[in-house]
């Protein structure tokens, strides 16, 4: 770890240092490590129906998860939702960022417009789109009816999934746009101009120079977006579909909440939490492994 | 620059215009809906403004939605503001202090502390909700502001940002301060704090939006209407039992709920982008 050459090293100064670092450690201990530990511990126990007694059951909660059709369905729902949202949102953002990276008039207006959804909380984004697709006369519902599509996300599971994908992607466009734009602006313009002088057209330059040089940004965004779709989109699912209809939009995180708080199955919910923790850890390690590599080669 | 004249420029404008329209469309429709009486939205969606904008805003601010309990939205906005500012200041304060301690003291175990703070990145509130709720419950943090604020103020990213910044502060400043007889507290207050101003402002913008937009935690920790935040309460307005959704008032509330962070993002765009890009990377 990088260090300062000079620092306060006298033991009498350490009292102050401890006071400085303590608040952060207390908060992380109380609200992060202790609960995470409880979740891990709780995943090995099972409570009776009245919550009166706990029994150590080893890996029983995990075995049940692995055999539960509902849980596997939820994992599938999350996979479809995450993959679609990440691809849609990053794809649109990349197109907009590549276009906005060129010096054009009014660029500032477009940029301001595209960053607006960042300010909108996920459940509010969900409710805005829910209104547009509201089965009784929503603006999009009427357009779709004109095209011969009958829309009702309260009855049709696939349509409910499409609705939350649209809302989640809309919200995330801003974030992806800003990072792609920052990545694009870091690419030396001389490289692109040299290629243009050599006669490389737009697509040649994009695929041969821009996209490869943008890959650290793309990889970073893939990880961050996956984490976003797994967790922060809880608000969209909860406010818009409540996991329905018939579990069609019950993502993993919605299920942790629903089983733990509504179903009061703490053991099962804890086991699900632990599975999600392992997923986040894997993603975070992948990200840092990659970042370190990038730094080493620079 | 390469190729930005003629047809190419027209296509660029067209793409960006479509993007901007896609982004603004839901907000426009929401604003239009918020300007109509409830009857105008039954079975249809108006595309142009009606006469009731200020009445609708006044009505939700004062009386909320009757079908959803009638809690006034002004109170929710107040709660959201207190929560967002509290989370923001809390994150900044404890991150500044802990990063200073890690960088400027040869404290034994500082690397372990840094690692512990860093690991919290991997434990989003959503995956440890049940046990975290139990801790908050034991500490009496239900239905009050400390409960809305404290569990969310730990910040690996802010600590990391300050640490990186402190490492760029020239060592000569510390030497000079020590020659002048300044102790760590003086050095922190008179040198490090003023130098961190821009970073702190950028962090404030990003953490304010983070705090304002919290949903799951307020949902768990509050069950009294007087403590609801606006982002969390919207869900009760669209899921009213046995009654049609009053979309004009729901959209009015949604707009009120997204306006403060929107103004922050647009009004402090440069700081916002700096904060976002630097805390995340």
XYZ file of C-alpha atoms in Angstrom, chain A residues 17 56 62 65 71 80 96 124 140 144 150 155 176 178 229 231-233 235 238 240 259 269 283 289 291 297:
27
model
C -5.781 8.970 15.299
C -28.833 -25.981 13.882
C -28.717 -24.182 1.133
C -32.468 -23.428 -2.050
C -35.435 -20.084 -6.161
C -32.815 -12.306 -17.869
C -25.000 8.520 -27.369
C -39.719 6.874 -9.150
C -47.434 3.804 -24.593
C -49.093 -0.284 -28.734
C -52.603 -5.611 -26.249
C -51.518 -10.043 -16.228
C -23.106 4.771 -18.439
C -20.946 9.869 -18.386
C -29.311 -4.548 -11.664
C -29.515 -4.744 -5.954
C -30.500 -1.131 -6.576
C -33.346 -2.119 -8.869
C -37.172 -0.304 -5.706
C -41.144 -3.533 -5.387
C -44.045 -1.511 -9.981
C -38.978 -14.374 2.193
C -33.558 -15.563 3.577
C -17.686 -9.397 -9.128
C -7.970 -7.892 -10.500
C -7.879 -2.703 -12.605
C 0.787 -2.441 -17.890
